[in-house]
Amino acid sequence: MSETDNSSAPETRSYSYEQAGVSIAAGNALVKAIAPLARATARPGADAELGGFGGFFDLKAAGYKDPLLVAGNDGVGTKVKLAIDHDRHDAIGIDLVAMCVNDLIVQGAEPLLFLDYFATGKLENGIAERVVAGIAEGCKLAGCALIGGETAEMPGMYAAGDYDLAGFCVGAVERGEQLTGDRVAAGDVLLGLASSGVHSNGYSLVRRLAADKGWKLDRPALFDNERLLIDHLIEPTRIYVKSLLPFTRPQNGAPARIHALAHITGGGLLENIPRVLPKGLHAHVNADAWEQPRLMAFLQAQGHIEPGEMARTFNCGIGMVLAVAPDEAEALAADLAAAGETVFTVGDIREGERGCTVTGSVETWSAREAWEATHHA
């Protein structure tokens, strides 16, 4: 070996985290940018300041005396991929909040605090801020505080431009006031609250149909010439918390007017309603009791989807189902309509094996219309 051969000399290059693909400065800049968004969600019990190792919440300041805490977490699923592919980042955060808070209200719990997890390969200018702005908006719609979260920049874990989301929510309900379904009885009426679209379930099938059928998502929908198809598909999940919360509480010494709630997510009507039924009771839903939204009819026609598959994959236009006493149903429906909900009487509760039966055809006139529009386009 010559005197000038240094091939075996130790490597002296200096490495940095940023060279490995992670920018601490970008992360700090993101926290600074989203801090005002979090502050805008402040509510009694939380000042919604970011930057600490954890977020505090004062249950006493929120007005609770003997509360039970209720916690839940969820994601948005492959709807995120639609948001990424079509630059629709602004409302996907509402979906994230909705999937968590709608589950909490089912227990009778008021959502109090929310934390998010945003993971990506590389922080892109403006995208994370847009997503978090949607999360903050969802928190305001639900009345809960965004008190913290985590941004993870992980090169090599995600393809360029991709990200994923998870949300974590904690709520509270006074002891003895929680909704457990134990008050549901044969004869109860089922009320359905209209969804705002597909919500956040079934998007693997939606995306498969879009690819196989060659949908042009950036063009007006076949069933709505005034709006792009992507805008229909990306419509955020409706948050039902503020309209439902007053009716999950005892009033004037009387029990809560709602006996049980079912959030219609993955599994659709068929699988979610039985989750809140006691043994020995069966839910009967009449799919002819409401007109299927044109978007749902379009999906069914495009995929030749059987009615039973529609009822277990999509919400079919119903995002939340309530079980209420028959003598309360009409008045409660009117009160919910006054609170901004579109309400349908969709079925009833009968004795039988715990479960749900959906009768009537999900393939309504609007589904046939969508089919004809598809084949004459």
Coordinates of C-alpha atoms in Angstrom, one line a residue:
M1 CA 0.0 0.0 0.0
S2 CA 1.4 3.4 -1.0
E3 CA 1.8 6.2 1.5
T4 CA -1.0 8.2 -0.3
D5 CA -3.6 5.3 -0.3
N6 CA -6.1 6.2 2.4
S7 CA -8.9 3.9 1.3
S8 CA -9.1 2.3 4.8
A9 CA -9.2 5.7 6.6
P10 CA -12.3 6.3 8.7
E11 CA -15.2 8.3 7.2
T12 CA -15.0 11.8 8.4
R13 CA -18.1 13.3 6.8
S14 CA -20.5 15.0 9.2
Y15 CA -24.1 13.8 9.1
S16 CA -27.2 15.7 10.1
Y17 CA -30.9 14.9 10.6
E18 CA -31.8 17.1 7.7
Q19 CA -29.5 15.2 5.4
A20 CA -31.5 12.1 6.4
G21 CA -34.7 13.8 5.2
V22 CA -36.1 15.2 8.4
S23 CA -36.2 19.0 8.9
I24 CA -36.5 20.1 12.6
A25 CA -36.9 23.7 11.4
A26 CA -39.9 22.7 9.2
G27 CA -41.5 21.0 12.1
N28 CA -41.0 24.0 14.3
A29 CA -42.4 26.3 11.7
L30 CA -45.5 24.1 11.4
V31 CA -46.1 24.3 15.1
K32 CA -45.8 28.0 15.0
A33 CA -48.2 28.2 12.0
I34 CA -50.9 26.1 13.5
A35 CA -50.8 27.5 17.0
P36 CA -53.5 30.2 16.2
L37 CA -55.7 27.4 14.7
A38 CA -55.5 25.5 18.0
R39 CA -56.2 28.7 20.1
A40 CA -59.3 29.3 18.1
T41 CA -60.8 26.0 19.4
A42 CA -60.4 27.0 23.1
R43 CA -63.3 26.2 25.3
P44 CA -64.1 26.0 29.1
G45 CA -61.6 23.6 30.5
A46 CA -58.9 24.0 27.9
D47 CA -56.9 27.0 26.7
A48 CA -55.7 25.0 23.6
E49 CA -52.1 26.2 23.7
L50 CA -49.6 24.0 21.8
G51 CA -45.9 23.4 22.5
G52 CA -45.8 21.4 25.8
F53 CA -45.3 17.7 26.3
G54 CA -48.9 17.2 27.0
G55 CA -52.2 19.1 27.1
F56 CA -54.3 19.8 30.2
F57 CA -58.0 19.8 30.6
D58 CA -59.9 21.0 33.6
L59 CA -63.2 19.0 34.0
K60 CA -64.4 21.2 36.8
A61 CA -64.0 24.3 34.7
A62 CA -66.1 22.5 32.0
G63 CA -68.9 22.1 34.5
Y64 CA -68.7 18.4 35.4
K65 CA -69.2 17.1 38.9
D66 CA -68.9 13.3 38.7
P67 CA -67.9 12.6 35.1
L68 CA -67.1 9.4 33.3
L69 CA -64.4 9.8 30.6
V70 CA -65.1 8.3 27.2
A71 CA -62.2 8.0 24.7
G72 CA -62.0 7.1 21.1
N73 CA -59.6 7.2 18.2
D74 CA -60.0 6.7 14.4
G75 CA -58.6 7.7 11.0
V76 CA -60.1 8.7 7.7
G77 CA -59.1 5.6 5.6
T78 CA -58.4 5.8 1.9
K79 CA -60.4 9.0 1.5
V80 CA -57.1 10.6 2.4
K81 CA -55.7 9.3 -0.9
L82 CA -58.5 11.1 -2.8
A83 CA -57.6 14.3 -0.9
I84 CA -53.9 13.8 -1.8
D85 CA -54.4 13.0 -5.5
H86 CA -56.8 15.9 -6.1
D87 CA -55.3 18.6 -3.9
R88 CA -58.3 18.6 -1.6
H89 CA -56.6 18.9 1.8
D90 CA -58.7 21.6 3.4
A91 CA -61.6 19.5 4.7
I92 CA -60.1 16.0 5.3
G93 CA -59.4 17.1 8.9
I94 CA -63.1 17.6 9.5
D95 CA -63.5 13.9 8.5
L96 CA -60.9 13.0 11.1
V97 CA -62.7 14.8 13.9
A98 CA -66.1 13.6 12.8
M99 CA -65.2 10.0 12.9
C100 CA -64.1 10.4 16.6
V101 CA -66.6 12.8 18.0
N102 CA -69.6 11.1 16.4
D103 CA -68.6 7.9 18.1
L104 CA -68.4 9.7 21.5
I105 CA -71.9 11.3 21.2
V106 CA -73.3 7.8 20.7
Q107 CA -72.2 7.1 24.3
G108 CA -73.9 10.3 25.4
A109 CA -70.5 11.9 25.9
E110 CA -69.6 15.5 25.1
P111 CA -66.3 15.7 23.2
L112 CA -63.9 17.8 25.2
L113 CA -60.4 17.5 23.8
F114 CA -58.8 16.3 20.5
L115 CA -55.3 15.4 19.5
D116 CA -54.2 14.6 16.0
Y117 CA -51.3 12.6 14.4
F118 CA -50.1 13.7 11.0
A119 CA -47.4 11.4 9.4
T120 CA -45.7 12.0 6.1
G121 CA -42.4 11.3 4.3
K122 CA -41.6 15.0 3.9
L123 CA -43.4 18.1 5.2
E124 CA -44.7 20.0 2.1
N125 CA -45.2 23.7 2.4
G126 CA -48.8 24.5 3.2
I127 CA -50.3 21.1 3.0
A128 CA -50.0 20.2 6.7
E129 CA -51.3 23.6 7.7
R130 CA -54.3 23.1 5.4
V131 CA -55.0 19.7 7.0
V132 CA -54.7 21.0 10.5
A133 CA -56.9 23.9 9.6
G134 CA -59.6 21.4 8.8
I135 CA -59.0 19.6 12.0
A136 CA -59.4 22.9 13.9
E137 CA -62.6 23.6 12.0
G138 CA -64.0 20.1 12.9
C139 CA -63.2 20.8 16.6
K140 CA -65.1 24.0 16.5
L141 CA -68.1 22.3 14.9
A142 CA -67.9 19.6 17.7
G143 CA -67.2 22.1 20.5
C144 CA -64.0 20.4 21.6
A145 CA -60.5 21.8 22.0
L146 CA -57.5 20.9 19.9
I147 CA -55.0 20.6 22.7
G148 CA -52.1 18.9 20.9
G149 CA -50.9 16.4 18.4
E150 CA -47.9 14.9 16.7
T151 CA -46.3 15.6 13.3
A152 CA -44.1 12.8 12.1
E153 CA -41.7 13.3 9.2
M154 CA -40.6 9.8 8.2
P155 CA -38.6 9.6 4.9
G156 CA -38.9 6.1 3.4
M157 CA -42.2 5.3 5.0
Y158 CA -44.4 7.2 2.6
A159 CA -44.3 7.8 -1.1
A160 CA -43.7 11.4 -2.2
G161 CA -46.7 13.6 -1.3
D162 CA -48.4 11.0 0.8
Y163 CA -49.5 11.4 4.4
D164 CA -51.8 9.7 6.9
L165 CA -53.9 10.9 9.7
A166 CA -55.2 9.6 13.1
G167 CA -57.3 11.3 15.7
F168 CA -57.8 10.8 19.4
C169 CA -60.7 12.3 21.3
V170 CA -61.8 12.4 25.0
G171 CA -65.2 13.3 26.1
A172 CA -67.2 13.2 29.4
V173 CA -70.7 12.3 30.6
E174 CA -72.0 12.6 34.1
R175 CA -72.2 9.3 35.9
G176 CA -75.5 7.6 35.3
E177 CA -76.3 9.7 32.2
Q178 CA -74.4 7.6 29.7
L179 CA -76.2 6.0 26.7
T180 CA -75.8 2.3 26.9
G181 CA -78.8 1.0 24.9
D182 CA -80.4 -0.6 28.0
R183 CA -83.5 1.7 27.6
V184 CA -84.2 0.4 24.0
A185 CA -87.4 -1.5 23.9
A186 CA -89.7 -3.3 21.4
G187 CA -91.8 -0.6 19.7
D188 CA -89.2 2.1 19.7
V189 CA -89.0 4.1 16.5
L190 CA -85.8 4.5 14.5
L191 CA -85.1 8.0 13.3
G192 CA -82.4 8.5 10.7
L193 CA -80.3 11.7 10.3
A194 CA -79.2 12.5 6.7
S195 CA -75.5 12.0 5.9
S196 CA -73.5 14.6 4.0
G197 CA -72.3 12.1 1.5
V198 CA -70.2 8.9 1.7
H199 CA -68.6 10.2 4.9
S200 CA -65.4 8.3 5.6
N201 CA -66.2 4.6 4.8
G202 CA -66.3 2.6 1.7
Y203 CA -63.6 4.6 -0.2
S204 CA -61.6 1.5 -1.2
L205 CA -64.6 0.5 -3.2
V206 CA -65.2 4.1 -4.5
R207 CA -61.6 4.4 -5.6
R208 CA -61.8 0.9 -7.3
L209 CA -64.9 2.0 -9.2
A210 CA -63.3 5.3 -10.2
A211 CA -60.2 3.4 -11.6
D212 CA -62.2 0.6 -13.3
K213 CA -64.9 2.9 -14.8
G214 CA -62.5 5.7 -15.8
W215 CA -64.3 8.4 -13.9
K216 CA -63.3 11.9 -14.7
L217 CA -63.4 13.3 -11.2
D218 CA -62.5 16.8 -12.2
R219 CA -65.6 17.1 -14.4
P220 CA -69.2 17.7 -13.4
A221 CA -70.9 14.6 -11.9
L222 CA -73.4 12.8 -14.2
F223 CA -76.1 13.3 -11.6
D224 CA -75.2 17.0 -10.9
N225 CA -74.0 19.2 -13.6
E226 CA -73.4 22.1 -11.2
R227 CA -70.7 20.3 -9.2
L228 CA -67.5 18.3 -9.8
L229 CA -67.6 14.6 -9.0
I230 CA -64.5 15.0 -6.8
D231 CA -66.3 17.6 -4.7
H232 CA -69.2 15.2 -4.1
L233 CA -66.8 12.4 -3.1
I234 CA -64.6 14.6 -0.8
E235 CA -67.6 16.2 1.0
P236 CA -66.6 16.0 4.7
T237 CA -68.4 13.8 7.2
R238 CA -71.3 15.5 9.0
I239 CA -70.7 16.2 12.7
Y240 CA -73.9 15.6 14.7
V241 CA -72.6 16.5 18.2
K242 CA -74.2 19.9 18.8
S243 CA -77.6 19.0 17.4
L244 CA -77.8 15.7 19.4
L245 CA -76.1 16.5 22.7
P246 CA -79.1 18.3 24.3
F247 CA -81.3 15.3 23.7
T248 CA -78.9 12.8 25.3
R249 CA -79.2 14.5 28.7
P250 CA -82.1 14.3 31.3
Q251 CA -84.4 17.2 31.1
N252 CA -86.6 18.6 33.8
G253 CA -86.2 15.4 35.8
A254 CA -87.2 13.2 32.9
P255 CA -84.8 10.7 31.3
A256 CA -83.0 11.6 28.0
R257 CA -85.3 11.6 25.0
I258 CA -82.9 9.5 23.0
H259 CA -82.7 5.8 24.1
A260 CA -79.7 4.9 21.9
L261 CA -77.6 6.2 19.0
A262 CA -75.8 4.3 16.2
H263 CA -73.1 6.0 14.1
I264 CA -73.3 4.5 10.6
T265 CA -69.7 3.9 9.6
G266 CA -68.0 0.8 8.3
G267 CA -70.5 -2.0 8.2
G268 CA -73.3 0.3 7.2
L269 CA -76.8 0.1 8.6
L270 CA -76.7 -3.7 8.9
E271 CA -73.8 -3.9 11.3
N272 CA -73.9 -0.7 13.3
I273 CA -77.4 -0.5 14.6
P274 CA -77.2 -3.9 16.4
R275 CA -74.2 -2.6 18.3
V276 CA -76.5 -0.6 20.5
L277 CA -79.3 -3.1 21.0
P278 CA -79.9 -5.3 24.0
K279 CA -80.2 -9.1 23.5
G280 CA -83.7 -10.1 22.3
L281 CA -84.3 -7.0 20.1
H282 CA -84.0 -6.7 16.3
A283 CA -84.0 -3.5 14.2
H284 CA -86.1 -3.4 11.1
V285 CA -85.2 -0.7 8.6
N286 CA -87.3 0.2 5.6
A287 CA -85.0 1.5 2.9
D288 CA -88.0 2.9 1.0
A289 CA -88.6 5.4 3.8
W290 CA -86.1 7.9 2.4
E291 CA -84.9 8.6 -1.1
Q292 CA -81.4 7.5 -1.7
P293 CA -79.1 10.5 -2.4
R294 CA -78.1 10.7 -6.1
L295 CA -74.5 10.1 -5.2
M296 CA -75.4 6.8 -3.6
A297 CA -77.6 5.9 -6.5
F298 CA -74.7 6.6 -8.8
L299 CA -72.3 4.4 -6.9
Q300 CA -74.8 1.6 -6.9
A301 CA -75.5 1.8 -10.6
Q302 CA -71.9 2.1 -11.6
G303 CA -70.9 -0.9 -9.5
H304 CA -74.0 -3.1 -10.0
I305 CA -74.0 -3.2 -6.2
E306 CA -76.6 -5.4 -4.6
P307 CA -78.9 -3.7 -2.1
G308 CA -77.5 -5.9 0.8
E309 CA -74.0 -4.9 -0.1
M310 CA -75.0 -1.2 -0.3
A311 CA -76.5 -1.5 3.2
R312 CA -73.3 -3.0 4.7
T313 CA -70.7 -0.9 2.8
F314 CA -72.2 2.6 2.6
N315 CA -74.4 4.7 4.9
C316 CA -77.0 5.0 2.0
G317 CA -77.8 8.6 3.0
I318 CA -78.2 8.0 6.8
G319 CA -75.3 9.0 9.0
M320 CA -76.8 8.5 12.4
V321 CA -79.7 6.4 13.7
L322 CA -81.7 7.1 16.9
A323 CA -83.9 4.8 18.9
V324 CA -86.7 6.7 20.6
A325 CA -90.0 6.0 22.3
P326 CA -92.9 6.0 19.8
D327 CA -94.7 8.8 21.6
E328 CA -91.6 10.9 21.5
A329 CA -90.6 10.3 17.8
E330 CA -92.6 13.1 16.1
A331 CA -91.7 15.8 18.5
L332 CA -88.0 14.9 18.6
A333 CA -87.9 14.7 14.8
A334 CA -89.2 18.3 14.7
D335 CA -86.7 19.5 17.3
L336 CA -83.8 17.9 15.4
A337 CA -85.1 19.5 12.2
A338 CA -85.1 22.9 13.9
A339 CA -81.5 22.2 14.9
G340 CA -80.5 21.8 11.3
E341 CA -80.8 18.1 10.7
T342 CA -82.8 16.3 7.9
V343 CA -84.7 13.6 9.7
F344 CA -86.5 10.5 8.4
T345 CA -88.5 7.8 10.2
V346 CA -86.6 4.7 9.0
G347 CA -87.9 1.8 11.0
D348 CA -88.6 0.3 14.4
I349 CA -87.4 -2.1 17.0
R350 CA -89.1 -5.5 17.5
E351 CA -88.5 -8.6 19.5
G352 CA -86.2 -11.1 18.0
E353 CA -82.5 -12.2 17.7
R354 CA -80.2 -9.2 18.1
G355 CA -79.5 -7.9 14.6
C356 CA -80.8 -5.7 11.8
T357 CA -82.9 -6.4 8.7
V358 CA -83.1 -3.8 5.9
T359 CA -86.2 -4.3 3.7
G360 CA -87.3 -2.4 0.6
S361 CA -85.1 -1.8 -2.4
V362 CA -82.1 0.4 -2.0
E363 CA -82.3 0.7 -5.8
T364 CA -84.8 3.5 -6.0
W365 CA -85.9 5.6 -8.9
S366 CA -82.9 7.8 -8.5
A367 CA -80.7 4.7 -8.8
R368 CA -82.3 3.8 -12.1
E369 CA -82.0 7.4 -13.2
A370 CA -78.3 7.3 -12.4
W371 CA -78.0 4.0 -14.3
E372 CA -79.6 5.6 -17.4
A373 CA -77.4 8.7 -17.2
T374 CA -74.3 6.5 -16.9
H375 CA -75.2 4.5 -20.1
H376 CA -76.3 7.5 -22.1
A377 CA -73.4 9.8 -21.2

